[in-house]
Short mmCIF file of C-alpha atoms and ligand atoms in Angstrom, two decimals:
data_model
loop_
_atom_site.label_atom_id
_atom_site.label_comp_id
_atom_site.label_asym_id
_atom_site.label_seq_id
_atom_site.Cartn_x
_atom_site.Cartn_y
_atom_site.Cartn_z
CA MET A 50 0.00 0.00 0.00
CA PRO A 51 1.42 3.45 -0.87
CA THR A 52 2.51 5.22 2.28
CA THR A 53 0.86 8.46 1.23
CA GLN A 54 -2.61 6.92 1.15
CA THR A 55 -5.05 9.04 3.11
CA ASN A 56 -8.68 8.70 3.93
CA LYS A 57 -10.52 11.26 1.80
CA GLY A 58 -12.90 12.27 4.55
CA ASN A 59 -10.09 12.87 6.97
CA PRO A 60 -6.76 14.22 5.80
CA LEU A 61 -5.31 13.58 9.27
CA MET A 62 -5.19 9.88 8.52
CA ILE A 63 -2.19 8.63 6.62
CA GLN A 64 -1.63 4.90 6.38
CA SER A 65 2.09 5.08 7.13
CA GLU A 66 1.41 7.01 10.36
CA ILE A 67 -1.26 4.53 11.38
CA ASP A 68 1.17 1.68 10.71
CA ALA A 69 3.87 3.35 12.81
CA LEU A 70 1.45 3.66 15.75
CA ARG A 71 0.02 0.17 15.47
CA GLY A 72 3.35 -1.42 16.36
CA LYS A 73 3.92 0.67 19.47
CA VAL A 74 4.57 -1.50 22.52
CA LEU A 75 2.10 -0.64 25.26
CA THR A 76 3.31 -0.74 28.83
CA PRO A 77 0.80 -2.08 31.39
CA ARG A 78 -1.74 0.51 32.51
CA ASN A 79 -2.77 1.39 36.05
CA HIS A 80 -5.87 3.06 37.44
CA PHE A 81 -5.95 6.85 37.39
CA ILE A 82 -6.85 8.03 40.88
CA ASP A 83 -6.33 11.45 42.44
CA GLY A 84 -4.24 12.59 39.49
CA CYS A 85 -1.82 9.65 39.67
CA THR A 86 -1.50 6.30 37.96
CA ILE A 87 -1.92 3.70 40.68
CA PRO A 88 -1.73 -0.12 40.46
CA SER A 89 -4.40 -2.35 41.90
CA ASN A 90 -3.98 -2.59 45.68
CA GLU A 91 -3.58 -6.34 45.32
CA GLY A 92 -1.19 -5.89 42.39
CA ARG A 93 -3.43 -7.88 40.08
CA THR A 94 -3.69 -7.22 36.35
CA HIS A 95 -5.49 -8.76 33.43
CA ASP A 96 -4.50 -9.24 29.80
CA VAL A 97 -6.06 -7.06 27.13
CA LEU A 98 -6.51 -9.00 23.88
CA SER A 99 -6.62 -7.22 20.55
CA PRO A 100 -9.53 -8.32 18.35
CA ILE A 101 -7.34 -7.58 15.33
CA ASP A 102 -5.22 -10.70 15.83
CA GLY A 103 -6.26 -12.19 19.16
CA GLN A 104 -2.84 -11.37 20.64
CA VAL A 105 -2.16 -9.84 24.06
CA LEU A 106 -1.91 -6.07 23.64
CA THR A 107 -1.01 -5.11 27.19
CA GLN A 108 -2.26 -5.51 30.76
CA ILE A 109 -4.55 -3.29 32.79
CA ALA A 110 -5.08 -3.13 36.54
CA GLU A 111 -7.69 -5.56 37.83
CA GLY A 112 -9.50 -3.26 40.21
CA THR A 113 -10.63 -4.25 43.69
CA PRO A 114 -13.38 -2.75 45.87
CA CYS A 115 -10.57 -1.04 47.77
CA ASP A 116 -9.30 0.66 44.57
CA MET A 117 -12.81 1.83 43.76
CA ASP A 118 -13.32 3.15 47.30
CA ALA A 119 -10.09 5.14 46.98
CA ALA A 120 -11.29 6.68 43.71
CA ILE A 121 -14.69 7.57 45.18
CA ALA A 122 -13.02 9.11 48.24
CA SER A 123 -10.77 11.16 45.98
CA ALA A 124 -13.74 12.38 43.90
CA ARG A 125 -15.73 13.18 47.06
CA ALA A 126 -12.85 15.15 48.61
CA ALA A 127 -12.36 17.08 45.37
CA PHE A 128 -16.04 17.93 45.26
CA GLU A 129 -16.35 18.95 48.90
CA ASP A 130 -13.39 21.35 48.88
CA GLY A 131 -14.74 23.05 45.77
CA ARG A 132 -11.49 22.91 43.80
CA TRP A 133 -13.58 22.45 40.65
CA ALA A 134 -17.22 22.84 41.64
CA ARG A 135 -16.73 26.38 42.96
CA ARG A 136 -14.70 27.65 40.04
CA ALA A 137 -16.48 30.15 37.83
CA PRO A 138 -18.13 28.41 34.86
CA SER A 139 -15.99 30.56 32.57
CA GLU A 140 -12.84 29.08 34.17
CA ARG A 141 -14.10 25.51 33.81
CA LYS A 142 -14.88 26.37 30.22
CA LYS A 143 -11.29 27.42 29.50
CA ILE A 144 -9.90 24.19 30.91
CA LEU A 145 -12.38 21.97 29.08
CA LEU A 146 -11.60 23.77 25.82
CA LYS A 147 -7.93 23.04 26.45
CA LEU A 148 -8.79 19.40 27.02
CA ALA A 149 -10.62 19.35 23.67
CA ASP A 150 -7.50 20.77 21.99
CA LEU A 151 -5.30 18.14 23.63
CA ILE A 152 -7.60 15.32 22.53
CA GLU A 153 -7.45 16.65 18.99
CA LYS A 154 -3.68 16.97 19.16
CA HIS A 155 -3.45 13.29 20.13
CA ALA A 156 -6.32 12.22 17.87
CA LEU A 157 -4.53 9.73 15.66
CA GLU A 158 -2.68 8.17 18.58
CA LEU A 159 -5.96 7.83 20.49
CA ALA A 160 -7.83 6.47 17.48
CA VAL A 161 -5.22 3.79 16.77
CA LEU A 162 -4.97 2.87 20.45
CA GLY A 163 -8.74 2.49 20.61
CA VAL A 164 -8.89 0.39 17.45
CA ARG A 165 -6.19 -1.96 18.75
CA ASP A 166 -8.27 -2.33 21.89
CA ASN A 167 -11.78 -2.71 20.45
CA GLY A 168 -11.56 -3.45 16.70
CA THR A 169 -13.63 -0.61 15.19
CA GLU A 170 -12.51 0.32 11.66
CA ILE A 171 -10.16 3.30 11.87
CA THR A 172 -12.16 5.41 9.41
CA MET A 173 -15.11 5.31 11.77
CA ALA A 174 -13.06 5.33 14.98
CA MET A 175 -11.20 8.54 14.14
CA LYS A 176 -14.41 10.44 13.58
CA ALA A 177 -16.54 8.80 16.23
CA GLU A 178 -13.94 8.54 18.98
CA PRO A 179 -11.30 11.28 19.53
CA MET A 180 -12.78 13.81 17.12
CA SER A 181 -16.26 13.34 18.47
CA ALA A 182 -15.00 13.43 22.07
CA ALA A 183 -13.12 16.68 21.41
CA GLY A 184 -16.28 18.16 19.90
CA THR A 185 -18.32 17.08 22.90
CA PHE A 186 -15.94 18.69 25.40
CA ARG A 187 -16.00 21.86 23.31
CA TYR A 188 -19.80 21.90 23.13
CA TYR A 189 -20.36 21.64 26.89
CA ALA A 190 -17.45 23.98 27.65
CA GLU A 191 -19.04 26.61 25.45
CA ALA A 192 -22.48 25.98 26.92
CA ILE A 193 -21.73 26.14 30.62
CA ASP A 194 -21.17 29.89 30.98
CA LYS A 195 -24.46 30.53 29.20
CA VAL A 196 -26.69 28.64 31.62
CA TYR A 197 -28.69 31.04 33.81
CA GLY A 198 -30.65 30.40 36.94
CA GLN A 199 -34.15 31.85 37.38
CA ILE A 200 -36.02 34.34 39.52
CA ALA A 201 -39.42 33.01 40.50
CA PRO A 202 -42.55 35.17 39.96
CA THR A 203 -43.20 35.55 43.70
CA ALA A 204 -44.93 38.22 45.78
CA GLU A 205 -42.97 41.46 46.13
CA ASN A 206 -41.76 40.86 49.69
CA VAL A 207 -39.87 37.65 48.86
CA LEU A 208 -37.25 36.64 46.35
CA GLY A 209 -37.27 33.10 45.00
CA LEU A 210 -34.01 32.22 43.26
CA ILE A 211 -33.62 28.95 41.40
CA HIS A 212 -29.98 27.85 41.13
CA HIS A 213 -28.40 25.00 39.19
CA ALA A 214 -26.14 23.23 41.70
CA PRO A 215 -23.74 20.44 40.74
CA VAL A 216 -24.93 17.07 42.01
CA GLY A 217 -21.65 15.90 43.55
CA VAL A 218 -19.93 12.64 42.61
CA VAL A 219 -20.98 11.10 39.32
CA GLY A 220 -20.35 7.40 38.70
CA ALA A 221 -20.05 6.71 34.97
CA ILE A 222 -20.02 3.15 33.61
CA VAL A 223 -19.41 2.77 29.89
CA PRO A 224 -19.18 -0.07 27.37
CA TRP A 225 -16.47 -1.27 24.98
CA ASN A 226 -17.96 0.05 21.75
CA MET A 227 -17.11 3.72 21.20
CA PRO A 228 -15.70 4.29 24.70
CA MET A 229 -14.39 7.81 24.01
CA MET A 230 -17.53 9.04 22.32
CA ILE A 231 -19.89 7.59 24.91
CA GLY A 232 -17.49 8.46 27.74
CA ALA A 233 -17.33 12.09 26.59
CA TRP A 234 -21.12 12.28 26.33
CA LYS A 235 -21.14 11.68 30.09
CA LEU A 236 -17.88 13.25 31.27
CA ALA A 237 -18.16 16.55 29.40
CA PRO A 238 -21.54 17.72 30.74
CA ALA A 239 -20.79 16.24 34.19
CA LEU A 240 -17.49 18.12 34.47
CA ALA A 241 -18.80 21.30 32.85
CA ALA A 242 -21.55 21.41 35.50
CA GLY A 243 -18.91 21.21 38.27
CA ASN A 244 -19.18 17.60 39.39
CA SER A 245 -16.40 15.14 40.19
CA VAL A 246 -16.44 11.84 38.33
CA VAL A 247 -15.41 8.22 38.83
CA LEU A 248 -15.35 6.45 35.49
CA LYS A 249 -15.49 2.67 35.07
CA PRO A 250 -14.64 1.72 31.49
CA ALA A 251 -15.38 -1.72 30.06
CA GLU A 252 -12.67 -4.19 31.05
CA SER A 253 -11.90 -4.83 27.39
CA ALA A 254 -11.72 -1.19 26.25
CA SER A 255 -10.12 0.99 28.91
CA LEU A 256 -6.99 2.29 27.22
CA THR A 257 -8.23 5.46 25.53
CA LEU A 258 -10.16 6.58 28.60
CA LEU A 259 -7.10 6.18 30.81
CA LYS A 260 -5.21 8.40 28.38
CA LEU A 261 -8.08 10.89 28.39
CA ALA A 262 -7.83 11.18 32.19
CA GLU A 263 -4.13 12.02 31.89
CA LEU A 264 -4.90 14.67 29.28
CA ALA A 265 -7.58 16.11 31.58
CA VAL A 266 -5.00 16.77 34.30
CA GLU A 267 -2.61 18.21 31.71
CA ALA A 268 -5.41 20.56 30.61
CA GLY A 269 -5.78 21.79 34.19
CA ILE A 270 -8.65 19.77 35.64
CA PRO A 271 -7.64 19.48 39.30
CA GLU A 272 -6.47 16.15 40.64
CA GLY A 273 -9.24 13.97 42.02
CA VAL A 274 -11.94 15.52 39.85
CA LEU A 275 -11.73 12.77 37.22
CA ASN A 276 -10.76 9.26 38.29
CA VAL A 277 -10.69 6.07 36.23
CA VAL A 278 -10.81 2.60 37.77
CA THR A 279 -10.41 -0.42 35.52
CA GLY A 280 -11.58 -3.96 36.13
CA SER A 281 -14.64 -6.09 36.11
CA GLY A 282 -18.19 -4.81 36.24
CA ARG A 283 -19.13 -7.32 38.90
CA VAL A 284 -16.39 -6.08 41.24
CA VAL A 285 -15.52 -2.42 40.69
CA GLY A 286 -18.70 -1.55 38.79
CA GLU A 287 -20.81 -2.98 41.57
CA THR A 288 -18.77 -1.19 44.26
CA LEU A 289 -19.28 2.10 42.43
CA ALA A 290 -23.01 1.53 42.03
CA LEU A 291 -23.51 0.48 45.65
CA SER A 292 -21.51 3.37 47.11
CA MET A 293 -23.23 5.71 49.54
CA ASP A 294 -20.89 8.45 48.36
CA VAL A 295 -21.87 8.45 44.69
CA ASP A 296 -24.75 10.77 43.90
CA ILE A 297 -25.75 9.72 40.40
CA LEU A 298 -24.97 6.87 38.05
CA VAL A 299 -24.83 7.30 34.29
CA PHE A 300 -24.58 4.16 32.25
CA THR A 301 -24.47 2.79 28.73
CA GLY A 302 -24.56 -0.98 28.32
CA SER A 303 -26.81 -3.98 28.48
CA GLY A 304 -30.32 -4.15 29.88
CA ALA A 305 -29.23 -6.86 32.31
CA THR A 306 -26.63 -4.57 33.88
CA GLY A 307 -29.05 -1.64 33.80
CA ARG A 308 -31.48 -3.64 35.93
CA LYS A 309 -28.73 -4.42 38.43
CA LEU A 310 -27.79 -0.76 38.71
CA LEU A 311 -31.36 0.15 39.66
CA GLU A 312 -31.25 -2.58 42.26
CA TYR A 313 -27.90 -1.35 43.65
CA SER A 314 -29.34 2.13 43.83
CA ALA A 315 -32.34 0.87 45.80
CA ARG A 316 -30.05 -1.09 48.12
CA SER A 317 -27.81 1.93 48.80
CA ASN A 318 -28.60 5.64 48.69
CA LEU A 319 -31.32 5.84 46.00
CA LYS A 320 -28.87 7.52 43.65
CA ARG A 321 -30.42 8.60 40.37
CA CYS A 322 -29.65 6.19 37.50
CA TYR A 323 -29.65 7.23 33.87
CA LEU A 324 -29.51 4.21 31.62
CA GLU A 325 -28.82 3.98 27.90
CA LEU A 326 -29.49 0.35 27.08
CA GLY A 327 -29.79 -1.69 23.92
CA GLY A 328 -31.87 -1.47 20.80
CA LYS A 329 -33.36 -3.55 18.01
CA SER A 330 -34.00 -0.67 15.73
CA PRO A 331 -36.47 -0.93 12.84
CA ASN A 332 -35.49 0.57 9.51
CA ILE A 333 -38.69 0.80 7.46
CA VAL A 334 -38.66 1.10 3.68
CA PHE A 335 -41.90 1.94 1.86
CA LYS A 336 -42.42 1.24 -1.84
CA ASP A 337 -42.69 5.00 -2.43
CA VAL A 338 -39.06 5.49 -1.34
CA THR A 339 -37.54 8.24 -3.48
CA ASP A 340 -34.19 6.61 -4.16
CA LEU A 341 -34.12 2.88 -3.56
CA ALA A 342 -30.42 2.54 -4.35
CA GLN A 343 -29.45 5.24 -1.86
CA ALA A 344 -31.76 3.76 0.79
CA ALA A 345 -30.16 0.33 0.32
CA LYS A 346 -26.65 1.77 0.59
CA VAL A 347 -27.38 3.74 3.77
CA SER A 348 -29.32 0.81 5.28
CA ALA A 349 -26.35 -1.52 4.71
CA ALA A 350 -23.99 0.95 6.38
CA GLY A 351 -26.56 1.40 9.18
CA ILE A 352 -26.24 -2.22 10.23
CA PHE A 353 -22.79 -3.32 9.08
CA ARG A 354 -20.41 -0.48 10.00
CA ASN A 355 -18.44 -1.35 13.13
CA SER A 356 -19.66 -4.93 12.59
CA GLY A 357 -23.11 -3.89 13.86
CA GLN A 358 -21.68 -3.06 17.28
CA ILE A 359 -23.57 0.19 17.70
CA CYS A 360 -26.54 0.55 20.01
CA VAL A 361 -28.55 2.38 17.32
CA ALA A 362 -27.66 -0.12 14.55
CA ALA A 363 -30.47 -0.58 12.02
CA SER A 364 -30.76 -4.27 12.81
CA ARG A 365 -34.35 -4.91 11.66
CA LEU A 366 -35.19 -4.12 8.07
CA LEU A 367 -38.95 -3.86 7.54
CA VAL A 368 -39.59 -3.60 3.82
CA GLN A 369 -42.88 -3.24 1.96
CA ALA A 370 -43.67 -6.53 0.22
CA ASP A 371 -43.90 -5.03 -3.32
CA ILE A 372 -40.21 -4.01 -3.27
CA HIS A 373 -38.91 -6.68 -0.90
CA ASP A 374 -36.90 -8.71 -3.40
CA ASP A 375 -35.45 -5.74 -5.28
CA PHE A 376 -34.49 -3.96 -2.09
CA VAL A 377 -32.90 -7.01 -0.50
CA ALA A 378 -30.91 -7.68 -3.70
CA GLU A 379 -29.63 -4.10 -3.74
CA LEU A 380 -28.77 -4.19 -0.05
CA VAL A 381 -26.93 -7.51 -0.42
CA GLU A 382 -24.94 -6.04 -3.30
CA ASN A 383 -23.91 -3.11 -1.09
CA ALA A 384 -23.02 -5.43 1.77
CA GLU A 385 -20.89 -7.58 -0.53
CA ALA A 386 -18.97 -4.50 -1.57
CA MET A 387 -18.08 -3.69 2.05
CA GLN A 388 -14.65 -5.08 2.71
CA VAL A 389 -14.10 -6.70 6.10
CA GLY A 390 -10.60 -6.91 7.51
CA ASP A 391 -7.80 -5.35 9.53
CA PRO A 392 -9.47 -2.29 11.07
CA LEU A 393 -6.23 -0.31 10.82
CA ASP A 394 -6.13 -0.66 7.04
CA LEU A 395 -7.76 2.38 5.45
CA ASN A 396 -9.04 0.19 2.60
CA ASN A 397 -11.38 -1.78 4.85
CA HIS A 398 -14.94 -0.70 5.54
CA ILE A 399 -15.64 -3.04 8.44
CA GLY A 400 -13.22 -4.04 11.20
CA ALA A 401 -13.29 -6.78 13.80
CA VAL A 402 -15.90 -8.16 16.13
CA HIS A 403 -14.84 -7.12 19.61
CA SER A 404 -14.19 -10.51 21.20
CA LEU A 405 -14.39 -14.21 20.60
CA SER A 406 -17.37 -14.51 22.93
CA GLU A 407 -19.24 -11.79 20.99
CA LEU A 408 -18.43 -13.56 17.74
CA ASP A 409 -19.66 -16.91 19.07
CA ALA A 410 -22.86 -15.27 20.29
CA ASN A 411 -23.43 -13.72 16.82
CA LEU A 412 -22.97 -17.08 15.11
CA GLU A 413 -25.34 -18.69 17.58
CA PHE A 414 -28.04 -16.13 16.67
CA VAL A 415 -27.62 -17.03 12.99
CA LYS A 416 -27.95 -20.76 13.69
CA LYS A 417 -31.02 -20.23 15.83
CA ALA A 418 -32.64 -18.00 13.20
CA GLN A 419 -32.15 -20.74 10.61
CA VAL A 420 -33.72 -23.30 12.93
CA GLU A 421 -36.67 -20.94 13.38
CA GLY A 422 -37.12 -20.77 9.58
CA ALA A 423 -35.24 -17.65 8.42
CA GLU A 424 -33.26 -17.84 5.20
CA LEU A 425 -29.61 -16.90 5.01
CA GLN A 426 -29.04 -14.57 2.05
CA LEU A 427 -25.49 -13.50 2.83
CA GLY A 428 -22.66 -14.23 5.27
CA GLY A 429 -23.43 -16.07 8.46
CA ASP A 430 -19.88 -17.17 9.19
CA GLN A 431 -16.57 -16.26 10.75
CA ILE A 432 -14.00 -15.12 8.18
CA LEU A 433 -10.26 -14.37 8.10
CA LYS A 434 -9.59 -17.02 10.74
CA ASP A 435 -5.91 -17.18 9.78
CA THR A 436 -5.39 -13.67 11.18
CA GLY A 437 -6.12 -14.96 14.68
CA GLY A 438 -8.60 -12.06 14.95
CA TYR A 439 -12.38 -12.04 15.19
CA TYR A 440 -14.09 -11.18 11.91
CA MET A 441 -17.59 -11.88 10.71
CA ALA A 442 -19.11 -11.48 7.25
CA PRO A 443 -22.04 -9.08 6.92
CA THR A 444 -25.06 -11.32 7.36
CA VAL A 445 -28.54 -10.88 5.88
CA MET A 446 -31.44 -13.12 6.94
CA THR A 447 -34.86 -12.89 5.29
CA GLY A 448 -38.23 -14.28 6.31
CA VAL A 449 -37.76 -13.32 9.95
CA ARG A 450 -41.13 -13.37 11.73
CA SER A 451 -42.09 -11.05 14.56
CA THR A 452 -42.12 -13.95 17.01
CA ASP A 453 -38.57 -15.06 16.12
CA THR A 454 -35.58 -14.68 18.40
CA LEU A 455 -33.71 -12.66 15.79
CA PHE A 456 -36.58 -10.18 15.51
CA ARG A 457 -36.81 -9.58 19.25
CA ASN A 458 -33.27 -9.79 20.61
CA GLU A 459 -30.33 -7.47 20.19
CA VAL A 460 -27.45 -9.30 18.49
CA PHE A 461 -24.89 -6.48 18.65
CA GLY A 462 -23.21 -7.92 15.58
CA PRO A 463 -23.38 -7.67 11.76
CA VAL A 464 -26.65 -9.56 11.43
CA LEU A 465 -29.65 -8.02 9.66
CA ALA A 466 -33.16 -9.44 10.15
CA VAL A 467 -35.48 -8.74 7.20
CA THR A 468 -39.28 -8.83 7.55
CA PRO A 469 -41.81 -7.86 4.87
CA PHE A 470 -44.95 -5.81 5.59
CA GLU A 471 -48.02 -4.78 3.59
CA THR A 472 -49.50 -1.63 5.13
CA GLU A 473 -48.39 1.44 7.09
CA GLU A 474 -50.35 0.23 10.14
CA GLU A 475 -48.59 -3.12 10.01
CA ALA A 476 -45.21 -1.37 9.70
CA ILE A 477 -45.88 0.64 12.88
CA GLN A 478 -47.14 -2.41 14.69
CA LEU A 479 -44.04 -4.42 13.73
CA ALA A 480 -41.71 -1.52 14.54
CA ASN A 481 -43.15 -1.32 18.05
CA SER A 482 -43.29 -5.01 18.81
CA THR A 483 -40.02 -5.38 20.70
CA GLU A 484 -39.18 -4.31 24.23
CA TYR A 485 -36.72 -1.73 22.85
CA GLY A 486 -37.24 1.84 21.70
CA LEU A 487 -33.94 3.47 20.86
CA SER A 488 -33.76 4.36 17.18
CA ALA A 489 -35.71 3.89 13.94
CA GLY A 490 -35.60 4.81 10.26
CA VAL A 491 -38.35 5.53 7.73
CA TRP A 492 -37.87 5.80 3.97
CA THR A 493 -40.77 7.37 2.07
CA SER A 494 -41.47 10.20 -0.38
CA ASN A 495 -44.81 10.90 1.32
CA LEU A 496 -44.36 13.72 3.83
CA SER A 497 -47.61 13.05 5.66
CA ARG A 498 -46.69 9.38 6.04
CA ALA A 499 -43.27 10.40 7.35
CA HIS A 500 -44.90 12.49 10.08
CA ARG A 501 -47.39 9.75 10.92
CA MET A 502 -44.51 7.29 11.29
CA VAL A 503 -42.52 9.66 13.51
CA ALA A 504 -45.59 9.99 15.73
CA GLY A 505 -46.39 6.27 15.69
CA ILE A 506 -42.99 4.72 16.35
CA ARG A 507 -42.04 4.50 20.00
CA SER A 508 -38.34 5.30 20.03
CA GLY A 509 -35.94 8.03 21.11
CA VAL A 510 -35.07 8.99 17.55
CA VAL A 511 -36.71 8.42 14.16
CA HIS A 512 -34.57 9.09 11.08
CA VAL A 513 -36.45 10.01 7.91
CA ASN A 514 -34.91 9.28 4.50
CA THR A 515 -31.55 8.65 6.13
CA TYR A 516 -30.22 6.46 8.90
CA GLY A 517 -27.81 7.13 11.75
CA GLY A 518 -27.01 10.78 11.13
CA SER A 519 -26.91 13.03 14.16
CA ASP A 520 -24.92 15.71 15.87
CA LEU A 521 -24.47 17.09 19.35
CA THR A 522 -27.37 19.49 19.12
CA VAL A 523 -29.98 16.74 19.48
CA PRO A 524 -30.57 14.35 22.39
CA LEU A 525 -30.03 10.60 22.25
CA GLY A 526 -31.91 8.36 24.62
CA GLY A 527 -34.25 5.44 24.67
CA VAL A 528 -37.84 4.73 25.65
CA LYS A 529 -39.33 1.43 26.88
CA GLN A 530 -36.52 -0.93 27.91
CA SER A 531 -33.92 1.00 25.91
CA GLY A 532 -33.50 3.19 28.95
CA ASN A 533 -34.17 6.67 30.26
CA GLY A 534 -32.52 10.08 30.22
CA HIS A 535 -30.57 11.58 27.36
CA ASP A 536 -26.98 12.02 26.29
CA LYS A 537 -25.99 14.95 24.03
CA SER A 538 -27.61 18.37 23.52
CA LEU A 539 -28.22 21.00 26.21
CA HIS A 540 -30.77 18.62 27.77
CA ALA A 541 -27.94 16.35 28.97
CA LEU A 542 -26.77 19.12 31.31
CA GLU A 543 -30.02 18.75 33.26
CA LYS A 544 -28.92 15.35 34.55
CA TYR A 545 -25.77 16.73 36.10
CA SER A 546 -27.22 19.51 38.23
CA ASP A 547 -29.88 19.83 40.88
CA LEU A 548 -32.36 22.67 41.09
CA LYS A 549 -31.84 24.51 44.35
CA THR A 550 -34.21 27.15 45.65
CA ALA A 551 -33.21 30.15 47.73
CA TRP A 552 -36.35 31.69 49.34
CA ILE A 553 -35.42 35.10 50.66
CA GLN A 554 -37.65 37.29 52.81
CA LEU A 555 -37.10 40.89 51.82
P1 LIG B 869 -21.99 -5.12 27.13
O1 LIG B 869 -22.90 -6.21 26.71
O2 LIG B 869 -21.96 -3.92 26.28
O3 LIG B 869 -20.64 -5.61 27.53
P2 LIG B 869 -22.47 -4.74 29.93
O4 LIG B 869 -23.68 -4.17 30.55
O5 LIG B 869 -22.08 -6.12 30.29
O6 LIG B 869 -22.71 -4.56 28.39
O7 LIG B 869 -21.21 -3.82 30.19
C1 LIG B 869 -21.25 -2.41 30.14
C2 LIG B 869 -20.46 -1.85 31.31
O8 LIG B 869 -21.10 -2.28 32.51
C3 LIG B 869 -19.01 -2.37 31.39
O9 LIG B 869 -18.17 -1.34 31.85
C4 LIG B 869 -19.12 -3.46 32.43
O10 LIG B 869 -17.91 -3.72 33.10
C5 LIG B 869 -20.15 -2.86 33.37
N1 LIG B 869 -20.83 -3.86 34.22
C6 LIG B 869 -21.12 -5.14 33.91
N2 LIG B 869 -21.74 -5.76 34.95
C7 LIG B 869 -21.83 -4.84 35.94
C8 LIG B 869 -22.36 -4.85 37.28
N3 LIG B 869 -22.91 -5.94 37.81
N4 LIG B 869 -22.28 -3.71 37.99
C9 LIG B 869 -21.76 -2.59 37.47
N5 LIG B 869 -21.22 -2.52 36.24
C10 LIG B 869 -21.25 -3.62 35.47
#
């Protein structure tokens, strides 16, 4: 490959520079507590495997309850003495803007590090991880000195002031897909609002967030305000969620863990829990779609990019019966053209599945769907086994019925379930017949139908004549069992502050 090859969409990415970074030996990583890197108190570590080749990448600290308690104590002390919370919003803004600059300065290094850790194709990772995280810190930095309190319309002899007060210590638990993007969605508004944070990354994707915490201190965020503890969810995650000293929990991950967090909250201090859980998002194509070819191309990308490991992936295709065969053929053609392989090669469109256990689970879903009567149109198998990494072909299954496992359960892999429908009412009914409600897509040239679909589909976002596009100005959150609360937009700031009333007799 020529060393000058760049990715058109992002001139920062040059293959030779990516290749230089991919070989970098990574020293074992510790927790980041109170501004210092600290090993596990029992000295234990665990291996981090790269999904690119299945080889050991490095080790990270295997956190203990004691490590987590130390991080929480550090965050609590930082909050109580006001070293961050009592700074003027304009000062916090300056520091967070500096952090955004530092993330951007280290963008390629962070993107490659993240890809080695979690397997996302670099073209997507660069945009969705460091660059998106930098943008998120900038957005909330710029917002925070424009948030005003209120004066209540009281009688003349009293003054009712409504303040926004930081909540205190925020516990943030994030998953392995897009850790920087999702992490920043939580850290940036939490820090901008003056809180201290303890972050628990996924055990298999902690490296970029540990680096982010170092950059935060370099930018000027005081020690103890942002702490990162690595290790298992069942040990350090549970300790964080059960702590009496953590005021709110913000989480992205599975429904099963979300349920546990609510339980831990009930068993401890009733801390507020904001949960962004899974999805099984319907992407609905009507026969009056304006541009079938474009819809098929975007729909393929909507499920297959990042090997389908995106919570809003368009994993259920509902297509009107009249165009079913044509649309599926076009979509399969697009999927076949998407090259799967080494996620650090700019030529590839789809990288690795995150882990062997995820890959096995994906393959199991395919087998089960076949047993239940679905037809395999494309893929369905592990590929590139000789690399030692975890790769799966884009998979398309037709004839999936609304009662089937593949229709109802989130795969979190490159597996598309296709179901035909006849009428608009049936499309809405099918769209709503899972326990999830995160994202949806509608393709139609009929404006009134588009509005009816937006109103009828129960989900946090409905895309019309596109899929997956978004920016920071709009909220992302689920309804039903996809969760509660919202990341992104000015609304996210509401989670990270309490309303506090001052009632003053004049
Ligand atoms: P995924 O299927 O995306 O791995 P999980 O819910 O298992 O979803 O993991 C998301 C995050 O939740 C990870 O950081 C993980 O370590 C953490 N986690 C898992 N189990 C628990 C638990 N019992 N308590 C707290 N955190 C947990």
